[in-house]
XYZ file of N, CA and C in Angstrom:
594
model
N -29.747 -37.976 32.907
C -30.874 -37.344 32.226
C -30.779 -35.835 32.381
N -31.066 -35.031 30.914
C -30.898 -34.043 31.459
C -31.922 -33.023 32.127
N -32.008 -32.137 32.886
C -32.687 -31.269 33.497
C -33.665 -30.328 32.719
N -34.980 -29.872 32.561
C -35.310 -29.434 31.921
C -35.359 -27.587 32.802
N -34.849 -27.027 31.509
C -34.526 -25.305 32.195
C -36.093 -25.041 32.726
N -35.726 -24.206 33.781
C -36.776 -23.201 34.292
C -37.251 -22.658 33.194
N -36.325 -21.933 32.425
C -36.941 -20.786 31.181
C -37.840 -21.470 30.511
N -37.533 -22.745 30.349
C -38.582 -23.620 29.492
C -40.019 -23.448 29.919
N -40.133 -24.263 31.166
C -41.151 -24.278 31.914
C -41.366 -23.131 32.279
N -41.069 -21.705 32.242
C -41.603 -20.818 32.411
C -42.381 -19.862 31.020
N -41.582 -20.638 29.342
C -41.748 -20.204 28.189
C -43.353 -20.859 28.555
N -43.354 -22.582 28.462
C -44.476 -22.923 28.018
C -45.279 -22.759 28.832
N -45.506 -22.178 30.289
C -46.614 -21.917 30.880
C -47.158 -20.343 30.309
N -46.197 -19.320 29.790
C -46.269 -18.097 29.140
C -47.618 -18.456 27.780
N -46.879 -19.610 26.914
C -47.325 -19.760 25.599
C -48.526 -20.622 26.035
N -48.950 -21.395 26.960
C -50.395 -21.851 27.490
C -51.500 -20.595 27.258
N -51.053 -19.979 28.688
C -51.746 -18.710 28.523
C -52.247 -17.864 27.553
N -51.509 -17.612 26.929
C -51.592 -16.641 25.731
C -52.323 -17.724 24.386
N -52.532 -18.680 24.484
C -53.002 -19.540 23.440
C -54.546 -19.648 24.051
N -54.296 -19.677 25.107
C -56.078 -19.694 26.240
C -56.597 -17.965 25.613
N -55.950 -17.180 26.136
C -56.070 -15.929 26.138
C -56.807 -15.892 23.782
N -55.867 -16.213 23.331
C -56.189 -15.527 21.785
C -57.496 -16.600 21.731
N -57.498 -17.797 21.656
C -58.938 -18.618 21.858
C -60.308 -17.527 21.983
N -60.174 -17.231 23.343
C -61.180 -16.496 23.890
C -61.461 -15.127 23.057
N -60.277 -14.405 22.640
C -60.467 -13.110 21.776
C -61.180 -13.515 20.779
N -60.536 -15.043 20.032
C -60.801 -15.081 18.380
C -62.515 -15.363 18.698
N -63.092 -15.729 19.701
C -64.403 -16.182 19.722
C -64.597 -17.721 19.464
N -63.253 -18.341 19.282
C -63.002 -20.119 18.847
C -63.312 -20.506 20.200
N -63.149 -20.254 20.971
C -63.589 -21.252 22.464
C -63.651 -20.463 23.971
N -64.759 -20.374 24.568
C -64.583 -20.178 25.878
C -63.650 -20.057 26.611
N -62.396 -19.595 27.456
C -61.795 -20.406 28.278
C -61.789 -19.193 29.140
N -63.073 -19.014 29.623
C -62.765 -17.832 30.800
C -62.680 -18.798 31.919
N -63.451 -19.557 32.024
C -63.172 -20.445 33.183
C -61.297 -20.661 33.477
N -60.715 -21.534 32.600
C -59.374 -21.779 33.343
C -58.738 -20.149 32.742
N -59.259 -19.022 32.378
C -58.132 -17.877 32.657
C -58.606 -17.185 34.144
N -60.130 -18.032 34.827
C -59.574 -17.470 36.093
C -58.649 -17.836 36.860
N -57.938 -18.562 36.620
C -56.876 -18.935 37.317
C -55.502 -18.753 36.968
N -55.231 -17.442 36.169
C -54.026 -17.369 35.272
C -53.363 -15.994 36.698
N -53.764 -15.817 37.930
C -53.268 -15.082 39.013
C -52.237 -15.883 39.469
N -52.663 -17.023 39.535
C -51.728 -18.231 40.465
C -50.700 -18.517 39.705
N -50.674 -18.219 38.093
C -49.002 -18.551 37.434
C -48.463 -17.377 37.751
N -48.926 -16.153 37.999
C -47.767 -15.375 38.501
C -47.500 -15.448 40.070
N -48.359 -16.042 40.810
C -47.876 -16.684 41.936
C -46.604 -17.718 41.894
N -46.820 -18.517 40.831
C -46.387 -19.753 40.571
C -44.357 -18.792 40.256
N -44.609 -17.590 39.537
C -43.505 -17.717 39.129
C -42.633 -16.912 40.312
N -43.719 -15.908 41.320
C -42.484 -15.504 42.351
C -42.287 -16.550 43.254
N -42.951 -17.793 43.672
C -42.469 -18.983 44.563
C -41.263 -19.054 43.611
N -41.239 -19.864 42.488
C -39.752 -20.345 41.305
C -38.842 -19.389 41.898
N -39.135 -18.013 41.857
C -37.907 -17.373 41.694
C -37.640 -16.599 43.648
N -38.463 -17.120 44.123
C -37.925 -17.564 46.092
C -36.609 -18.632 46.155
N -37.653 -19.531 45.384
C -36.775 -21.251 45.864
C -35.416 -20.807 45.043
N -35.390 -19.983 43.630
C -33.862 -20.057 43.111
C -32.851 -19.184 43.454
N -33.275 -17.792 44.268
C -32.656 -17.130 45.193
C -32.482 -17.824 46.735
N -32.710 -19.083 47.122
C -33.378 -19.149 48.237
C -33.113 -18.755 49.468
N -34.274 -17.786 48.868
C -34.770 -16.727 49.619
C -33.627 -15.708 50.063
N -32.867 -15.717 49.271
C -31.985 -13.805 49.684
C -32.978 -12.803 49.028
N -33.412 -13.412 47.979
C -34.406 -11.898 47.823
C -35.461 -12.113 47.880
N -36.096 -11.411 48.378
C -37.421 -11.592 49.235
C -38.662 -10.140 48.513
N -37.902 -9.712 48.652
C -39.169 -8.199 48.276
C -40.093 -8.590 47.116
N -39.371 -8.467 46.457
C -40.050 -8.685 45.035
C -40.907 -9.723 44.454
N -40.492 -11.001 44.885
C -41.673 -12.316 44.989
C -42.644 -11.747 45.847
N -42.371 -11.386 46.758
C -43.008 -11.405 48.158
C -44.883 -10.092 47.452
N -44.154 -9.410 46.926
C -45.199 -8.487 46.369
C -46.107 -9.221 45.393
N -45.606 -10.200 44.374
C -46.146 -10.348 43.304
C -46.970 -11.406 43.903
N -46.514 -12.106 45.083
C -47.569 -12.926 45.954
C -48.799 -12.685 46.379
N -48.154 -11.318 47.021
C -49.627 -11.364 47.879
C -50.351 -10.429 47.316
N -49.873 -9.520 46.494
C -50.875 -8.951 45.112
C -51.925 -9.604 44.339
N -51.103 -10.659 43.548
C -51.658 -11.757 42.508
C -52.620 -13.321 43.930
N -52.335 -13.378 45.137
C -52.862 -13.752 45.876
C -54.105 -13.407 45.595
N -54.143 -12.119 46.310
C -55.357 -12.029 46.671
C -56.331 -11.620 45.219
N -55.735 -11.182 44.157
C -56.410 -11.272 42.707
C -57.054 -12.632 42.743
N -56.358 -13.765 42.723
C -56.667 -14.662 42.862
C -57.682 -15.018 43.312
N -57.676 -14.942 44.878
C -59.118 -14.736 45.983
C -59.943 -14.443 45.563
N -59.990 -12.880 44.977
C -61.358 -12.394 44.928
C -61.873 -12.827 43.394
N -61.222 -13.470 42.614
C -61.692 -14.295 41.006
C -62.162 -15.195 41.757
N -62.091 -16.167 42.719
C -62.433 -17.422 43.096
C -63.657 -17.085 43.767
N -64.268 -15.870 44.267
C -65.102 -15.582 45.078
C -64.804 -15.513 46.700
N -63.739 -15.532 47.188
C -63.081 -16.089 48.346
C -62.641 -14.568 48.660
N -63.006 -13.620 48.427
C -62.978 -12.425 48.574
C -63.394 -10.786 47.966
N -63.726 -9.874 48.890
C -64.293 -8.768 48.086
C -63.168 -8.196 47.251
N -63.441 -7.423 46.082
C -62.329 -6.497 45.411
C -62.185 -5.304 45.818
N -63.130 -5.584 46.800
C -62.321 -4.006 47.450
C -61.136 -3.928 48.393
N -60.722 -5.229 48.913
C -59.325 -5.253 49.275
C -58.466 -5.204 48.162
N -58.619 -5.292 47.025
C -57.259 -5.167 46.300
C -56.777 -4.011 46.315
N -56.863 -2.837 46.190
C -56.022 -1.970 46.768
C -55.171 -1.566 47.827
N -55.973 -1.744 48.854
C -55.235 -1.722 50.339
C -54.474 -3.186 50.099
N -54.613 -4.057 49.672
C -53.456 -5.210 49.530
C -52.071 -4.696 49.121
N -52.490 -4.321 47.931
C -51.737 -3.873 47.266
C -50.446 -2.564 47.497
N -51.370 -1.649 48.512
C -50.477 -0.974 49.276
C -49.496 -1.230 50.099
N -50.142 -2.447 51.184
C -49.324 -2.985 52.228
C -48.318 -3.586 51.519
N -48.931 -4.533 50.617
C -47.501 -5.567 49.812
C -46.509 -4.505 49.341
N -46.638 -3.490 48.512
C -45.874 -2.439 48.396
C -44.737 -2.266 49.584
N -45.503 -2.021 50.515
C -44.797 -1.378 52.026
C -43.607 -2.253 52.205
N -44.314 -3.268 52.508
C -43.334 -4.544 53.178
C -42.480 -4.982 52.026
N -42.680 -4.402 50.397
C -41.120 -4.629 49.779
C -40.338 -3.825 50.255
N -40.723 -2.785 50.389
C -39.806 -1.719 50.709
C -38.855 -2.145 52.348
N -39.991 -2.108 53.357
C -39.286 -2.713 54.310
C -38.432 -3.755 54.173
N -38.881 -5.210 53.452
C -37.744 -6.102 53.232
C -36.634 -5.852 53.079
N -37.395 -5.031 51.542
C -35.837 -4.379 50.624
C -34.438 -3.499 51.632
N -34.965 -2.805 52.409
C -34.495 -2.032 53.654
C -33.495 -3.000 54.572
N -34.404 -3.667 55.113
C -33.720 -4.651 56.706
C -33.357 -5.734 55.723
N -33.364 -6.263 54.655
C -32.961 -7.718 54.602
C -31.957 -7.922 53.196
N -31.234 -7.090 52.636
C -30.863 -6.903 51.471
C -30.075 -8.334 51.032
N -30.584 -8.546 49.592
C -30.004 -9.920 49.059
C -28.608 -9.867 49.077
N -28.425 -10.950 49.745
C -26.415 -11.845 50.147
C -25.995 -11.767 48.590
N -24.840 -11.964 48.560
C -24.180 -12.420 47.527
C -24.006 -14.083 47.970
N -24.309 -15.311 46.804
C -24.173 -16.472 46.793
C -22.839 -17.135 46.730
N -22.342 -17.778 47.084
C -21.016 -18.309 47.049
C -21.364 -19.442 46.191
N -21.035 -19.745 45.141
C -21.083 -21.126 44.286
C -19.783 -21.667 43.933
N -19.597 -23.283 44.319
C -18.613 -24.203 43.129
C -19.299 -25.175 42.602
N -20.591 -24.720 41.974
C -20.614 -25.574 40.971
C -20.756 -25.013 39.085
N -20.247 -26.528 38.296
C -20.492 -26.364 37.255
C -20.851 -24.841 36.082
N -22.067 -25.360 36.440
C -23.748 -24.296 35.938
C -24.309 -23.828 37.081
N -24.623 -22.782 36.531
C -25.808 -21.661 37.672
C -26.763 -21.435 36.847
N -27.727 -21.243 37.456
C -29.661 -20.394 37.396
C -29.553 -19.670 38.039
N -29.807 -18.508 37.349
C -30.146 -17.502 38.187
C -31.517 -16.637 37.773
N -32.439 -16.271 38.872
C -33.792 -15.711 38.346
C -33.933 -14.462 39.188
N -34.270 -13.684 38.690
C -34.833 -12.342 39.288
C -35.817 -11.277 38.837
N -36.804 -11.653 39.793
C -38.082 -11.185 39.371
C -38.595 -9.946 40.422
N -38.590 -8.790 39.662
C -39.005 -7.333 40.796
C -37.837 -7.084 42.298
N -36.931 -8.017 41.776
C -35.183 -7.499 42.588
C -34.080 -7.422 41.924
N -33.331 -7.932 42.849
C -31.988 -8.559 42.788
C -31.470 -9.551 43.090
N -30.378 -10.736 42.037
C -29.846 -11.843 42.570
C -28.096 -11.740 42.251
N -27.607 -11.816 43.264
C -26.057 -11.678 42.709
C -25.667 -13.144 43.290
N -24.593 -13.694 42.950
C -23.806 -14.817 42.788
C -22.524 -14.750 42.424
N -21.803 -15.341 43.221
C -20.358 -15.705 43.047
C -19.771 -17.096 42.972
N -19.441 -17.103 41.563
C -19.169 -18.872 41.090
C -17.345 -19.026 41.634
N -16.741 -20.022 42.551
C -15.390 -20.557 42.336
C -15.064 -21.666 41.753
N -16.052 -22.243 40.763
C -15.918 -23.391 40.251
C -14.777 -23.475 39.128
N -13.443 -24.387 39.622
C -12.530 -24.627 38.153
C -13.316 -24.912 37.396
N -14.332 -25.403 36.902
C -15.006 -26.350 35.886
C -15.689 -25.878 35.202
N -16.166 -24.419 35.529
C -17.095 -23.478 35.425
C -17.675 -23.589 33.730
N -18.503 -23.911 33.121
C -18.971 -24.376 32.408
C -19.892 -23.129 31.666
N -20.894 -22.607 32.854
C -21.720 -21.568 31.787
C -23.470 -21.457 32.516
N -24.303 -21.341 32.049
C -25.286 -20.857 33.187
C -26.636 -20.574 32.515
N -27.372 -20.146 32.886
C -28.800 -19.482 32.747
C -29.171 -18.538 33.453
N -29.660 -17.072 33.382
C -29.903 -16.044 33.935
C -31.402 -15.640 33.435
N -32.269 -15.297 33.919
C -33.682 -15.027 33.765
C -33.925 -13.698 34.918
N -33.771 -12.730 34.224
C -34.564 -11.151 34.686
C -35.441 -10.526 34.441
N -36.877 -10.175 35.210
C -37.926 -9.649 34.966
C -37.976 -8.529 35.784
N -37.954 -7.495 35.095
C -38.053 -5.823 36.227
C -36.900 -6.376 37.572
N -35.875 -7.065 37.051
C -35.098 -7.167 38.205
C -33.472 -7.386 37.499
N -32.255 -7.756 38.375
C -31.170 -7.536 37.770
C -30.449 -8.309 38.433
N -29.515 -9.368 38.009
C -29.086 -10.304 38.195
C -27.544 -10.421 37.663
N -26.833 -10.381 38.787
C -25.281 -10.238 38.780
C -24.743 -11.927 39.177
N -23.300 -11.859 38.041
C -22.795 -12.969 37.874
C -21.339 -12.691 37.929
N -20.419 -12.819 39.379
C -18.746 -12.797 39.718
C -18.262 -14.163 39.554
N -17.594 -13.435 38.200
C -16.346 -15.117 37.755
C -15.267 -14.489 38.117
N -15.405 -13.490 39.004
C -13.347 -13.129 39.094
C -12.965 -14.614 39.951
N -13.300 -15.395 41.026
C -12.748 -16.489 41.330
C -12.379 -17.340 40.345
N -13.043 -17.329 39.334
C -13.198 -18.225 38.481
C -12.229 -17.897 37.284
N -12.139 -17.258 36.782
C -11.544 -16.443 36.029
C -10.157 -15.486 36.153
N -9.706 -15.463 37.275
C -8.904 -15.072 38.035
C -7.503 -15.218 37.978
N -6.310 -14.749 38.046
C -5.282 -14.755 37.797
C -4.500 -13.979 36.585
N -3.581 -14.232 36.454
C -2.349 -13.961 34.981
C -3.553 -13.520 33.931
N -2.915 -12.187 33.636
C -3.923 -11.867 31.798
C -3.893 -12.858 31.062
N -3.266 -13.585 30.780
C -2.859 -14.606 29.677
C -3.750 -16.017 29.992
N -4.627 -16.081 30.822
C -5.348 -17.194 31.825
C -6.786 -17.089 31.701
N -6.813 -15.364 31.541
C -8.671 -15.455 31.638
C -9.172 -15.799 30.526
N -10.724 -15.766 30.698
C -11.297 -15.885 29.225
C -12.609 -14.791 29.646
N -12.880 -14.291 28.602
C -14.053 -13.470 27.877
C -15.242 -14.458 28.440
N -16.153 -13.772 29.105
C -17.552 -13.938 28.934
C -18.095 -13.227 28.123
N -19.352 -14.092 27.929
C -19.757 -13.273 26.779
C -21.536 -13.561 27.204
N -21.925 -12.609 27.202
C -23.614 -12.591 27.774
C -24.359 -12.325 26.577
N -25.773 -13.006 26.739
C -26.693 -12.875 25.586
C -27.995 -12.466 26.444
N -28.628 -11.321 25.522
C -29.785 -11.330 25.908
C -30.282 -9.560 26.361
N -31.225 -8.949 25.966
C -31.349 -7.533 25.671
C -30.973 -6.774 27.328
N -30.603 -5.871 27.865
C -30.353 -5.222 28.981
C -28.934 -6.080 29.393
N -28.243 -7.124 28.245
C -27.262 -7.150 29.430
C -26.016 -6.691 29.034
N -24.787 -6.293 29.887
C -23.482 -5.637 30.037
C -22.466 -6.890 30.721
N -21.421 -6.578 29.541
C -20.146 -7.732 29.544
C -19.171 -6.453 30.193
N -18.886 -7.147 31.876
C -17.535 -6.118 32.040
C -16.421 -6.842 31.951
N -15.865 -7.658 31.510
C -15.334 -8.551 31.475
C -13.734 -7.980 31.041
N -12.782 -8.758 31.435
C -11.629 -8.375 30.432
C -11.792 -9.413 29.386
N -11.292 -8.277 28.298
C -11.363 -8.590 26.783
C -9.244 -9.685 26.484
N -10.018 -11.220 26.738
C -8.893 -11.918 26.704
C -8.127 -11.645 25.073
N -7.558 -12.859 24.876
C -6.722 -12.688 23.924
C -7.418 -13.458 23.029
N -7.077 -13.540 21.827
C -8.553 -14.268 20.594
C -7.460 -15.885 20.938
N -8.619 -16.785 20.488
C -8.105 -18.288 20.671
C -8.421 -18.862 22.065
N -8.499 -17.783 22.781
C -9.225 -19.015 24.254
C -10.582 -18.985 24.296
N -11.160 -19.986 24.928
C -12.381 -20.013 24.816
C -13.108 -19.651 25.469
N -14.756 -19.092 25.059
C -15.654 -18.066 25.636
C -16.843 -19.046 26.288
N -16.770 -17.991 27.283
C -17.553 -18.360 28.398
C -19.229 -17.646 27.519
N -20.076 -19.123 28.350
C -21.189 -18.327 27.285
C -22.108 -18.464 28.154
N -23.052 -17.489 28.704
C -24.317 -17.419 29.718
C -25.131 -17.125 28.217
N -26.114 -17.811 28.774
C -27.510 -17.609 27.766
C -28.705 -16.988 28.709
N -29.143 -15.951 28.443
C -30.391 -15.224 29.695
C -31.415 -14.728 28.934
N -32.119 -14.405 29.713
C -33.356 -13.486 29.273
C -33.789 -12.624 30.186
N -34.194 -10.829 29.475
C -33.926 -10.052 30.370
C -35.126 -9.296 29.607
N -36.299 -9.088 30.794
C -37.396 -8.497 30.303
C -37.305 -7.059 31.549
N -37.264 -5.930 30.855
C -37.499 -4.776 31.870
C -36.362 -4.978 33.183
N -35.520 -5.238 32.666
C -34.163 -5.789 34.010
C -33.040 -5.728 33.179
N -31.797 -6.271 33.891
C -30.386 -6.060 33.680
C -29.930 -7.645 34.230
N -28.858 -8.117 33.123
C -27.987 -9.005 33.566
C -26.825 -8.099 33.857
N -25.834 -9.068 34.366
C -24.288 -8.269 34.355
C -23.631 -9.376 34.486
N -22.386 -9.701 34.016
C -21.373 -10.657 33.998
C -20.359 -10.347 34.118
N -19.187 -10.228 35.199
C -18.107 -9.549 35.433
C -17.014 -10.565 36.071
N -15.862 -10.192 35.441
C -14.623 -11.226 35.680
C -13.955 -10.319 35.942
């Protein structure tokens, strides 16, 4: 069976929202009630993108957490709004510190397909998979690096062309010979950078 993409489940929780959201503008239906709770999908999406780095990058979830946290809180009544600023400062701080003492690893991969997500960082990855097939990349205000030289590696006459889709991203790739076949990442890159390099 096959797997349903993150991007998916991250499109249709996007297109929920925004269908709640125009409702309420057009005056067709109420839904302030469930848009108080539209803090916790951007909670929802720096946990996703913890578990798919897991956890080399840390800063950047880590902010949109405890920012959109405590937004959260104080919509629920579970807190004053006058901490959101000073929240907001500290969470600041401690990206920076993360970002500082804990800088994201490079991933060692042999498999297949990769996901890769990066939201307010960085995710780099290194595929050695013979089999190497092709991938998914998802960047938000963050930038997400993809090494097929294992993969790709050897005699000019051997490699093949990647070929990246999707606005902010850069193919460093060597430009093979026409007739072999292209490596194809499909991404999405909002306010960020892919990169794909062989």
């Amino acid at each position: 069976m096959r797997r349903i993409s993150y991007q998916i489940i991250i499109g249709t929780i996007l297109l929920i929202l925004g269908v709640l959201l125009l409702l309420r503008a057009a005056g067709i239906y109420d839904t302030g009630q469930l848009l108080v709770y539209a803090p916790s999908v951007i909670v929802l999406f720096a946990l996703i993108s913890l578990i798919k780095s897991e956890f080399r990058s840390v800063s950047g979830p880590l902010i949109l957490i405890v920012i959109f946290g405590t937004i959260q809180a104080v919509a629920l009544g579970l807190a004053s709004s006058d901490i959101i600023l000073p929240v907001i400062i500290i969470a600041v701080g401690l990206g920076f510190i993360f970002n500082r003492i804990r800088r994201p690893s490079i991933r060692e991969r042999v498999t297949d397909k990769v996901e890769m997500m990066a939201i307010l960082g960085g995710v780099e990855s290194r595929n050695s998979s013979k089999a190497f097939r092709g991938g998914e990349m998802l960047a938000i205000f963050g930038g997400a690096d993809l090494d097929l030289l294992p993969v790709l590696g050897g005699a000019e006459d051997e490699r093949r062309r990647p070929r990246a889709r999707g606005d902010g991203a850069s193919d460093g790739s060597f430009q093979g010979s026409s007739g072999q076949p292209d490596l194809i990442i499909t991404g999405f890159v909002a306010f960020g950078g892919v990169t794909v390099k062989d």
